[in-house]
Amino acid sequence: MNQQELRRKVMSAFEPLRPARSDTYVDCSSVRGDWNILTELGSRIVDSEEFTCQLFSGYKGSGKSTELIRCLNDYLKDQGFLVVYFAADNGDLEPGDVQYADILLSCVTNLLKAVPPTTAQQDHPLMGWVQKNWEWMQQFIPEKLTLEEVKVEANLGFGKLIATLKNNPDRRLEIRRKVNEQTPNLLQALNEFIAQAQANLPAAQERGIVLIVDNLDRVLSTEDEKQQNWRDIYINRSVLMRGLHCHVIYTVDVALVYSNTESELRERYGSSLVLPMVTVHYLDGQVNRAGIDILRQLVQKRIAAIDPQLVANMDGAVPDSGQPAIFASPEILDNLCLMCGGRMRTLMHLMQDSLKYNGSELTISEKSMRRALQEISNRYDNELDDHQWATLAQIALLSDKTTVPNNSEIYKLLRSGHLLEYRYYQDQLSTWRDVHPLITMSRRFKEARDKLGGHS
Amino acid sequence: MLLEFTEELPPLTNEEVYQVFANTLDLITGFSILFLQCSPAEANQLIPRVQQDLPGRKMGVLELGEPINNLYRLVEARADRASLNVLFIRGLENSLKNDIKPGYQGLGDYYNLNTVPPILSHLNQQRENFRDHFGNICFVFVLPRFAIRYFVRRAPDFYDWNSGVFKIENLSIENSITISIPTETWYQKIFSHFSGLRPKSKDLKPVQDDSFIAFFTKGNSLFNLGRYEEAIESYDRAISFKHDKHEAWYNRGNSLDNLGRYEDAIASYDRVIAINPNNGSTWHNKGGTYFKLGKYPESISCYDQRIALQPDRYNSWHDKGLVQFVTSDYQAALASWQQAFNYISDPAVPRYYEDISGLIQEFIEELIPRFTQPPIHQTLLIPLLKIYQQANVITELGTALINTLHLIVAPAISDHTAAEWLALWRTSSLGNEPAMELPLRLMSTAIEYKKDPSKRQSLWLNLPSEERPILNKALKIQ
């Protein structure tokens, strides 16, 4: 592999847009304040005699989907469950305009895909429902389909209905009205179908189905004028949301978990779980070596996935190894890990940027690392409004960062990743929030802080 | 264990930004989202250049004239979509313009939460579909500044996925106007306006005028802080009190230009011209705005208007020459530059712009990507050097050459091309000028260093010791 090919490989190994692959996944629970998705979400499912329905939340780019896909999925499979995972914004739903009926239909098609009925089961309960409702369903399907054709492939009818729902905004209202009218019996048919499917699962999956609906937080707009929408789904329809006869995990926007709806949500779903950042520094600002080391491991695994031989030269070329170094010195990666604030997506961006600013070299130099940090921090100057800079500066100057208030302004900053939330467990749990370290490098942040009289 | 950074790195020049951009396109092998902040005219130059520099990458351009609300389908419909590595999306700002409404709410209705332009909610929500169905394409959104700020605020999920934002800065514009007012009353007026107190003194002008001054001054402060949206809000308020103050329309035009809202900037400059057609700076800046839009004939006619009013403002001659150079009209460019340097060398003409080498540097930066094209040397460079000689700006030329050394030794430029650049200056009629000696020596050393960085010590030792830091600084070596 020549140097340019190798650089391209490194670049794509840190592609920030997809959850980590299984060979590059690193368990970060020890440095997320002992937040372990297995123990928290997983054990509720494993230990429960009844079907559970839980909400899961986290900040943009913190590794939410990775934890759901990698950690929880694998764990539950080992425990004897069939995990049906789907990302709500990936295909079926038209984000920004989603209502309960859409979610229900989406669950139906994804379950049908995951546990397809055999030909012998052509008359399964969902098919029965389609038969009863075919007359109106047909009106919303552009192609000419006969009931016989639909019977052969169970998902066809629902799939087409969802396609119309997604692609034809004019007809959405009508479809939803129809589905809403039929919700109780559709839910009942779905539950009968789930019961049948669970009864026929192989021994390795005998504990039943776990349905994970990821990215639901993204498709449901949380803007003020649409608040009614998610309220309607999570609160008003909670009986239906919780009404599936299998374990369910829905993702939910962080802003809701921390809003005044929190108690209403807790009443209905138990306490929602929020994934914190990797603790790269302690509450008092001291660097947490363990956090940095975990992130180093994360980088190392991605490098090893390209070529295991590269790992020996991670922090400087070993003489005569014939392999180039990835970083010119160990401090460079330490810095990147610290400055990403424990936020996974930022670390990926920083790795890519360090390469970009490195001319045609592979080995990331101190200079290109500094350039990457500076250019990313400059970008924040464009992103925030005046009052937000003031808020961030105030938080940075707080002597006790566990006292950052809960208000809509703070959630907005948490949601956008400008403020980060950490948990640390030693004797007791502390949760605190701090300004993203890259922001503290930016010009406008320094101005705002100096205005408040802080020169730390 | 951690490194301490005390000082900031110097900002990247446009050419350096270009090279990082090209490097990024070369490194990215699959789906990716990049933003390129530059004017349409810059994009006209840059896209063909990067296509030429990266022949192994298949690139396409999607031009959007009319507002759209679904980008996915447009990409899907392209016959070449499976074979593309890079797709430039141009003109998406047209889909945002309808959303801009005047308002008096700080940042205005720009980023008003109630009005998400449909295209942005589409992108925000379809990003996984883009990723999963166009896995081979690196999308480059070419946008003016205001549109990028729209993405940041109104499509945060989509924006969060970007793998880079590259900014090519605009040509400099002439300064905004301040209206001088006697200090005492100025403070009183501002104070009374913002504190809500009534003016104490009876001899103050009517409230309307106070309000104009107050908002105009506030606009200028915001402009100086680079907070252009808010500055525009203030100018709009100032204008609502007094419609006929060309100063407010002019500064408003400059703010719009800085945001990349070029059509609106031109409309604002037209208001100035309607009130006061004899303001030279307005014509100059309007010419620059047309230049950025790639509307070259309109740009030239604005510079001509400026020149008719104030022929000795040589920056307008110079910028007019740049427009002509960019459109390959070398004869005309030469004639314009001849005029510019006539005025520069005329002792009777005051020096409006101290930084003559800055002017020359703008030309050198435009020249570097094209200097290997044969006609330029004969038809343009040789006569231009004569002009420089006559105008006695060789020292300034030398400074400009040193200031652009890092561009010619950049990794993206081949050793061969760099050597040709050196030969070009050495064999020119200026090659033996004493003022060129230092620049050419540094250039030669820099090019040797580019070929083999390990020889740096011996190369530097051959330089007089006082010249070494100059070269270090030019090459940004610490």
PDB file of N, CA and C in Angstrom, chain A residues 371-418:
ATOM      1  N   ARG A 371      -3.356  22.937  13.860  1.00  0.00           N
ATOM      2  CA  ARG A 371      -4.161  23.575  12.829  1.00  0.00           C
ATOM      3  C   ARG A 371      -5.582  23.015  12.861  1.00  0.00           C
ATOM      4  N   ALA A 372      -5.694  21.703  12.992  1.00  0.00           N
ATOM      5  CA  ALA A 372      -7.027  21.082  13.034  1.00  0.00           C
ATOM      6  C   ALA A 372      -7.830  21.624  14.217  1.00  0.00           C
ATOM      7  N   LEU A 373      -7.199  21.682  15.378  1.00  0.00           N
ATOM      8  CA  LEU A 373      -7.901  22.191  16.562  1.00  0.00           C
ATOM      9  C   LEU A 373      -8.345  23.624  16.338  1.00  0.00           C
ATOM     10  N   GLN A 374      -7.419  24.423  15.808  1.00  0.00           N
ATOM     11  CA  GLN A 374      -7.738  25.842  15.648  1.00  0.00           C
ATOM     12  C   GLN A 374      -8.842  26.067  14.612  1.00  0.00           C
ATOM     13  N   GLU A 375      -8.762  25.357  13.492  1.00  0.00           N
ATOM     14  CA  GLU A 375      -9.769  25.574  12.449  1.00  0.00           C
ATOM     15  C   GLU A 375     -11.152  25.140  12.935  1.00  0.00           C
ATOM     16  N   ILE A 376     -11.226  24.017  13.657  1.00  0.00           N
ATOM     17  CA  ILE A 376     -12.538  23.583  14.142  1.00  0.00           C
ATOM     18  C   ILE A 376     -13.049  24.584  15.174  1.00  0.00           C
ATOM     19  N   SER A 377     -12.161  25.077  16.023  1.00  0.00           N
ATOM     20  CA  SER A 377     -12.648  26.011  17.039  1.00  0.00           C
ATOM     21  C   SER A 377     -13.063  27.339  16.404  1.00  0.00           C
ATOM     22  N   ASN A 378     -12.388  27.756  15.339  1.00  0.00           N
ATOM     23  CA  ASN A 378     -12.799  28.979  14.637  1.00  0.00           C
ATOM     24  C   ASN A 378     -14.217  28.878  14.110  1.00  0.00           C
ATOM     25  N   ARG A 379     -14.584  27.658  13.731  1.00  0.00           N
ATOM     26  CA  ARG A 379     -15.902  27.501  13.134  1.00  0.00           C
ATOM     27  C   ARG A 379     -17.019  27.841  14.100  1.00  0.00           C
ATOM     28  N   TYR A 380     -16.757  27.668  15.384  1.00  0.00           N
ATOM     29  CA  TYR A 380     -17.808  27.979  16.355  1.00  0.00           C
ATOM     30  C   TYR A 380     -18.177  29.462  16.321  1.00  0.00           C
ATOM     31  N   ASP A 381     -17.234  30.318  15.919  1.00  0.00           N
ATOM     32  CA  ASP A 381     -17.526  31.753  15.889  1.00  0.00           C
ATOM     33  C   ASP A 381     -18.776  32.039  15.069  1.00  0.00           C
ATOM     34  N   ASN A 382     -19.019  31.208  14.093  1.00  0.00           N
ATOM     35  CA  ASN A 382     -20.169  31.382  13.212  1.00  0.00           C
ATOM     36  C   ASN A 382     -21.456  30.794  13.772  1.00  0.00           C
ATOM     37  N   GLU A 383     -21.318  29.912  14.752  1.00  0.00           N
ATOM     38  CA  GLU A 383     -22.449  29.041  15.057  1.00  0.00           C
ATOM     39  C   GLU A 383     -23.385  29.557  16.137  1.00  0.00           C
ATOM     40  N   LEU A 384     -22.878  30.426  17.002  1.00  0.00           N
ATOM     41  CA  LEU A 384     -23.675  30.758  18.181  1.00  0.00           C
ATOM     42  C   LEU A 384     -24.048  32.226  18.212  1.00  0.00           C
ATOM     43  N   ASP A 385     -25.110  32.528  18.916  1.00  0.00           N
ATOM     44  CA  ASP A 385     -25.534  33.909  19.083  1.00  0.00           C
ATOM     45  C   ASP A 385     -24.883  34.485  20.338  1.00  0.00           C
ATOM     46  N   ASP A 386     -24.954  35.809  20.409  1.00  0.00           N
ATOM     47  CA  ASP A 386     -24.329  36.527  21.514  1.00  0.00           C
ATOM     48  C   ASP A 386     -24.678  35.999  22.899  1.00  0.00           C
ATOM     49  N   HIS A 387     -25.976  35.853  23.127  1.00  0.00           N
ATOM     50  CA  HIS A 387     -26.370  35.454  24.476  1.00  0.00           C
ATOM     51  C   HIS A 387     -25.884  34.043  24.792  1.00  0.00           C
ATOM     52  N   GLN A 388     -25.715  33.233  23.724  1.00  0.00           N
ATOM     53  CA  GLN A 388     -25.216  31.876  23.964  1.00  0.00           C
ATOM     54  C   GLN A 388     -23.747  31.891  24.370  1.00  0.00           C
ATOM     55  N   TRP A 389     -22.995  32.810  23.767  1.00  0.00           N
ATOM     56  CA  TRP A 389     -21.587  32.943  24.181  1.00  0.00           C
ATOM     57  C   TRP A 389     -21.521  33.347  25.646  1.00  0.00           C
ATOM     58  N   ALA A 390     -22.401  34.281  26.031  1.00  0.00           N
ATOM     59  CA  ALA A 390     -22.398  34.739  27.416  1.00  0.00           C
ATOM     60  C   ALA A 390     -22.730  33.577  28.354  1.00  0.00           C
ATOM     61  N   THR A 391     -23.739  32.776  27.969  1.00  0.00           N
ATOM     62  CA  THR A 391     -24.107  31.630  28.800  1.00  0.00           C
ATOM     63  C   THR A 391     -22.941  30.665  28.957  1.00  0.00           C
ATOM     64  N   LEU A 392     -22.255  30.390  27.855  1.00  0.00           N
ATOM     65  CA  LEU A 392     -21.129  29.454  27.913  1.00  0.00           C
ATOM     66  C   LEU A 392     -20.017  29.999  28.800  1.00  0.00           C
ATOM     67  N   ALA A 393     -19.755  31.297  28.670  1.00  0.00           N
ATOM     68  CA  ALA A 393     -18.688  31.897  29.483  1.00  0.00           C
ATOM     69  C   ALA A 393     -19.048  31.812  30.962  1.00  0.00           C
ATOM     70  N   GLN A 394     -20.323  32.062  31.278  1.00  0.00           N
ATOM     71  CA  GLN A 394     -20.756  31.961  32.677  1.00  0.00           C
ATOM     72  C   GLN A 394     -20.523  30.553  33.217  1.00  0.00           C
ATOM     73  N   ILE A 395     -20.858  29.566  32.407  1.00  0.00           N
ATOM     74  CA  ILE A 395     -20.700  28.183  32.862  1.00  0.00           C
ATOM     75  C   ILE A 395     -19.233  27.859  33.072  1.00  0.00           C
ATOM     76  N   ALA A 396     -18.387  28.342  32.153  1.00  0.00           N
ATOM     77  CA  ALA A 396     -16.956  28.060  32.272  1.00  0.00           C
ATOM     78  C   ALA A 396     -16.396  28.654  33.554  1.00  0.00           C
ATOM     79  N   LEU A 397     -16.985  29.758  34.007  1.00  0.00           N
ATOM     80  CA  LEU A 397     -16.464  30.426  35.190  1.00  0.00           C
ATOM     81  C   LEU A 397     -17.082  29.909  36.495  1.00  0.00           C
ATOM     82  N   LEU A 398     -18.090  29.027  36.375  1.00  0.00           N
ATOM     83  CA  LEU A 398     -18.711  28.482  37.586  1.00  0.00           C
ATOM     84  C   LEU A 398     -17.685  27.708  38.412  1.00  0.00           C
ATOM     85  N   SER A 399     -17.707  27.904  39.715  1.00  0.00           N
ATOM     86  CA  SER A 399     -16.751  27.138  40.516  1.00  0.00           C
ATOM     87  C   SER A 399     -17.249  25.709  40.702  1.00  0.00           C
ATOM     88  N   ASP A 400     -18.552  25.524  40.699  1.00  0.00           N
ATOM     89  CA  ASP A 400     -19.085  24.176  40.843  1.00  0.00           C
ATOM     90  C   ASP A 400     -19.955  23.846  39.636  1.00  0.00           C
ATOM     91  N   LYS A 401     -19.415  23.028  38.760  1.00  0.00           N
ATOM     92  CA  LYS A 401     -20.109  22.777  37.499  1.00  0.00           C
ATOM     93  C   LYS A 401     -21.222  21.743  37.631  1.00  0.00           C
ATOM     94  N   THR A 402     -21.445  21.248  38.845  1.00  0.00           N
ATOM     95  CA  THR A 402     -22.603  20.368  39.020  1.00  0.00           C
ATOM     96  C   THR A 402     -23.871  21.203  39.157  1.00  0.00           C
ATOM     97  N   THR A 403     -23.694  22.526  39.234  1.00  0.00           N
ATOM     98  CA  THR A 403     -24.865  23.378  39.476  1.00  0.00           C
ATOM     99  C   THR A 403     -25.359  24.072  38.219  1.00  0.00           C
ATOM    100  N   VAL A 404     -24.917  23.617  37.054  1.00  0.00           N
ATOM    101  CA  VAL A 404     -25.425  24.213  35.811  1.00  0.00           C
ATOM    102  C   VAL A 404     -26.940  24.015  35.775  1.00  0.00           C
ATOM    103  N   PRO A 405     -27.681  25.108  35.589  1.00  0.00           N
ATOM    104  CA  PRO A 405     -29.139  24.995  35.719  1.00  0.00           C
ATOM    105  C   PRO A 405     -29.763  24.173  34.590  1.00  0.00           C
ATOM    106  N   ASN A 406     -31.002  23.803  34.796  1.00  0.00           N
ATOM    107  CA  ASN A 406     -31.785  23.124  33.767  1.00  0.00           C
ATOM    108  C   ASN A 406     -32.758  24.116  33.165  1.00  0.00           C
ATOM    109  N   ASN A 407     -32.484  24.562  31.979  1.00  0.00           N
ATOM    110  CA  ASN A 407     -33.495  25.385  31.303  1.00  0.00           C
ATOM    111  C   ASN A 407     -33.350  25.208  29.800  1.00  0.00           C
ATOM    112  N   SER A 408     -34.276  25.757  29.073  1.00  0.00           N
ATOM    113  CA  SER A 408     -34.330  25.441  27.646  1.00  0.00           C
ATOM    114  C   SER A 408     -33.063  25.923  26.935  1.00  0.00           C
ATOM    115  N   GLU A 409     -32.501  27.015  27.410  1.00  0.00           N
ATOM    116  CA  GLU A 409     -31.259  27.543  26.851  1.00  0.00           C
ATOM    117  C   GLU A 409     -30.130  26.512  26.979  1.00  0.00           C
ATOM    118  N   ILE A 410     -30.036  25.918  28.162  1.00  0.00           N
ATOM    119  CA  ILE A 410     -28.988  24.925  28.426  1.00  0.00           C
ATOM    120  C   ILE A 410     -29.219  23.664  27.576  1.00  0.00           C
ATOM    121  N   TYR A 411     -30.481  23.238  27.469  1.00  0.00           N
ATOM    122  CA  TYR A 411     -30.732  22.028  26.670  1.00  0.00           C
ATOM    123  C   TYR A 411     -30.343  22.209  25.225  1.00  0.00           C
ATOM    124  N   LYS A 412     -30.602  23.429  24.750  1.00  0.00           N
ATOM    125  CA  LYS A 412     -30.269  23.720  23.364  1.00  0.00           C
ATOM    126  C   LYS A 412     -28.760  23.558  23.152  1.00  0.00           C
ATOM    127  N   LEU A 413     -27.984  24.080  24.103  1.00  0.00           N
ATOM    128  CA  LEU A 413     -26.530  23.990  23.988  1.00  0.00           C
ATOM    129  C   LEU A 413     -26.040  22.558  24.186  1.00  0.00           C
ATOM    130  N   LEU A 414     -26.723  21.812  25.053  1.00  0.00           N
ATOM    131  CA  LEU A 414     -26.360  20.407  25.251  1.00  0.00           C
ATOM    132  C   LEU A 414     -26.665  19.613  23.994  1.00  0.00           C
ATOM    133  N   ARG A 415     -27.810  19.925  23.433  1.00  0.00           N
ATOM    134  CA  ARG A 415     -28.276  19.200  22.268  1.00  0.00           C
ATOM    135  C   ARG A 415     -27.335  19.417  21.089  1.00  0.00           C
ATOM    136  N   SER A 416     -26.841  20.641  20.949  1.00  0.00           N
ATOM    137  CA  SER A 416     -25.983  20.942  19.807  1.00  0.00           C
ATOM    138  C   SER A 416     -24.533  20.548  20.072  1.00  0.00           C
ATOM    139  N   GLY A 417     -24.230  20.068  21.296  1.00  0.00           N
ATOM    140  CA  GLY A 417     -22.872  19.621  21.570  1.00  0.00           C
ATOM    141  C   GLY A 417     -21.921  20.735  21.974  1.00  0.00           C
ATOM    142  N   HIS A 418     -22.445  21.925  22.212  1.00  0.00           N
ATOM    143  CA  HIS A 418     -21.562  23.003  22.669  1.00  0.00           C
ATOM    144  C   HIS A 418     -21.307  22.886  24.166  1.00  0.00           C
TER     145      HIS A 418
END
